[in-house]
Amino acid sequence: MEQYHEIAPSGGFAEVILPLAVAKVYTYSIPPELAPYVQPGMRVEVEFGGRKLYAGIVYRITSDQPPFRTKPILAVLDEQAVINPTTLQFWKWLADYYCCTMGEVMEAAFPAYLKLTSERRLVLDANFDPNEPGLDDKEYLIAEALQIQESITVDDVRKILNQKTVMPLIKRMMEKGIVSIYEELQEKYKPKKVACVRLAEPYRSTPDLLSEAFDLCARAPRQTETLMAFIAISKALKQPLDSTKGLLRQQVYDKASADSSILRAMEKKGIFELFERSVSRVGGEERDLDDMKTLAPLQEEALVEIEKAFEEKQVVLLHGVTGSGKTRLYVELVNKAIAEGKQVLYLLPEVALTTQVVERLRKIFGNKIAVYHHRVSQQERVELWQLVLDAGTSPSANQVSGQAPAAGSIVLGARSALFLPFSKLGLVIVDEEHDSSYKQQDPAPRYHGRDAAIYLAHLHGAKVLLGTATPAIESYYNARKGKYGLVELNERFGGVAMPDIQLVDLRKEARERKLQSYFSSVLLDELKAALERGEQAILFKNRRGYAPTIRCASCGWHAECIHCDVSLTYHKHQNNLRCHYCGYSTPVPVACPACGNNELKLQGYGTQKVEDELKIYLPDARIARMDYDAVKTKDAHQRIINDFEERRVDILVGTQMVTKGLDFENVGVVGVLSADHILQFPDFRSAERGFQLIVQVAGRAGRKDKQGKVIVQAMNVTHPVLREILEHDFKAFYEREIMERKAFAYPPFARLIKVTLKHKKPDILNRGARAFTTYLRKNLGNRVLGPAVPPVGRVRNFFLLDLLIKLERKPSLWAEAKEHIRKATYHMQKEAGFSNVRVNVDVDPV
């Protein structure tokens, strides 16, 4: 029987958030001896359920005794609060708005190392020295146990020490670097490195001695040519021979027609020194920041308009065409905010895919930027958490004369950076605000980074700048209606012309027998011309793998996943069939399992097939592929980007990864292989997504000082979206799309909540869904649509049913609907008896 602790009222009570999907916060009593130390925002050790211990967050302290017996707080884990009241308020809003629990928000928000529970495993820290003196008896016992076993649980620690409260000890050992929580850590962000060569000493400091270097190469003509090429390139770049910066090895290879073996041989002779150095990712080899010193006239006008709009509006939408210099405006606004002693949050849809932006800002702001995203290790996340917390409490730059802004004043990150404990937030920049990557899908909270950022800024009284070349329909609607400020940049920086977009009719090409595989004659001709000019190209196909389906030509059988209702995709390089939903894979069958026919055909095509086919038509081109399969390995994404920037790759084939954060000065041609597939998805947002994707990838062409060429291939060239893309006419696209949204009551004229019910048995799911839907319809009527089977009706052995709730834009109805969803869930799981039917609520689905 569980023991409950009765305390004197003087100790008080604390409402504690637990990192669990429980419906409410739980009340614990505060022992009198801990009362002076317990504050909101601190972590405390508490017992929950079957004697499991958790590190919870104190949400609120009260003197009101609840009408039930309470368990005591066992220990206080922090000397000061790890989150502030504003952050707690933000958590509460997220839980209420996105129909989830405070515990789910805590689980998503906190770095793993701050979420101590009795179930987590401990390992010895990689840097711990077993012979290190200064361990007390308890620390020694735990360290000794971890030398015998690879890992132990927090419960094991309790048993070893024969004491109940061990989390303060574990926290202390973590701070000392003795133990770590076991996590599968991903590589943290790394700067870009390029392979370089420079003269070795004494030739570098005394160029007059170069005659001796030529003597060493006298019997090796290729080495002599390489040394002469090095000198010629240095003179052309006006770079002194004694510079430690050196030259890119690729430059020397190209000039001297040499290879790495020649440079290595010269290194052995002491002539050259081979090394790597960090460089900016901005548009290739260390572009000068002259364009960062002065604003173009249009940028100056836009900056004045933004600042003027901020006087009246909290949110401003910056609609600037690709290459218009939006990042330059962000820098100005960031500088102003940190000069005022404010913190800045700069959000990107996927930091791992936008390394060029990261490096540009690092170049300008140095270590004042903290980067926070999924590739940052758990240990570093804790450090960044504390850094932001400290930055909010440090003296502001304008309070102390000449003081530089505190480290952590600027946070650049993906949507998870919203959870950091800001206290002096003054500016939030949401770059590429239209991107669907800002929306969290699973697990809860299923929040939208852009919308959550606006509310977070509201809590802090901060300003929000939404930047994009292709605004979301809802954002542009809010700007046109006056809810947001609107500033537009309609020309590229430096007067560079917008790319010339050409639409190619694949049906006509096929009729005239000009179509070669999946490439039109127009696209192949443009690719060949670009290669002859020494330019590069990007090809966009939004489907990975080799072929999406393998089918029997006799009976029509096709390979399906055993766990999901979806076709298996053929991957040629692994020679297997793979599910892109659950990861299941199987060898390619020799014959049809249904009829025995051995004639199995591949249908459709993905990026792997595009890469293979392109090698047939352009055998001399150096081709690389960038999709999820190609960037799985360590540093693979960065390696592909580096190769393309340094022109070791001529043509880059990729999925939507190639549309994000890439800025290459030598891209002359961009090809969109199948625009129809993007525009025909069964979703009311398909036209919007198609427009955004194609315009974004088209913007990769002609980014510096020349007009690019974009070839868009399609079967249906009369599609209105394609015509609007062809004419660079976002406003026409918006006007047509907003009329359709209004006619059929879709956002921004209505609000949507999607409810997905899941169970492994379809009959139980169907009966549970009927109970759920019946209850909802009693209260919301015909606003409830469904249930219906989604396009993929089974994922990971769970059958799915979707309901769509379409609501008028009334705040009272919005809150009411969420409460009805909670009650319908309770009714289905408790009263109707379908407790195992899972309910996922997605507010504002994208």
PDB file of C-alpha atoms in Angstrom, residues 42 59 75 89 156 184 275 292 375 443 469 529 544 562 580 584 617 626 671 680 686 749 775 778 801:
ATOM      1  CA  MET A  42      12.332  24.697 -10.617  1.00  0.00           C
ATOM      2  CA  TYR A  59       4.003  25.195 -12.129  1.00  0.00           C
ATOM      3  CA  ALA A  75      13.947  16.894  -3.299  1.00  0.00           C
ATOM      4  CA  GLN A  89       2.676  30.773 -19.678  1.00  0.00           C
ATOM      5  CA  ASP A 156      19.587   0.736  -9.840  1.00  0.00           C
ATOM      6  CA  GLU A 184      21.668   8.351 -29.127  1.00  0.00           C
ATOM      7  CA  PHE A 275      45.458  21.780 -45.007  1.00  0.00           C
ATOM      8  CA  MET A 292      26.734  43.480 -46.135  1.00  0.00           C
ATOM      9  CA  ARG A 375      21.898  17.940 -34.653  1.00  0.00           C
ATOM     10  CA  PRO A 443       4.269  13.405 -31.319  1.00  0.00           C
ATOM     11  CA  ALA A 469       9.323  34.748 -51.467  1.00  0.00           C
ATOM     12  CA  ALA A 529      24.556  24.315 -73.178  1.00  0.00           C
ATOM     13  CA  ARG A 544      13.046   9.578 -53.724  1.00  0.00           C
ATOM     14  CA  ILE A 562       3.231  -5.657 -44.654  1.00  0.00           C
ATOM     15  CA  HIS A 580       8.932   5.155 -46.736  1.00  0.00           C
ATOM     16  CA  TYR A 584      10.263  -2.044 -43.685  1.00  0.00           C
ATOM     17  CA  TYR A 617      22.411  11.206 -71.999  1.00  0.00           C
ATOM     18  CA  MET A 626      20.595  14.902 -52.637  1.00  0.00           C
ATOM     19  CA  GLY A 671      14.763  21.690 -64.210  1.00  0.00           C
ATOM     20  CA  GLN A 680      -2.374  16.784 -58.143  1.00  0.00           C
ATOM     21  CA  SER A 686      -1.811  21.253 -53.145  1.00  0.00           C
ATOM     22  CA  PHE A 749     -12.157  31.772 -43.847  1.00  0.00           C
ATOM     23  CA  TYR A 775     -20.934  12.432 -29.495  1.00  0.00           C
ATOM     24  CA  LYS A 778     -24.556  16.108 -31.025  1.00  0.00           C
ATOM     25  CA  LEU A 801      -9.701   7.045 -39.626  1.00  0.00           C
TER      26      LEU A 801
END
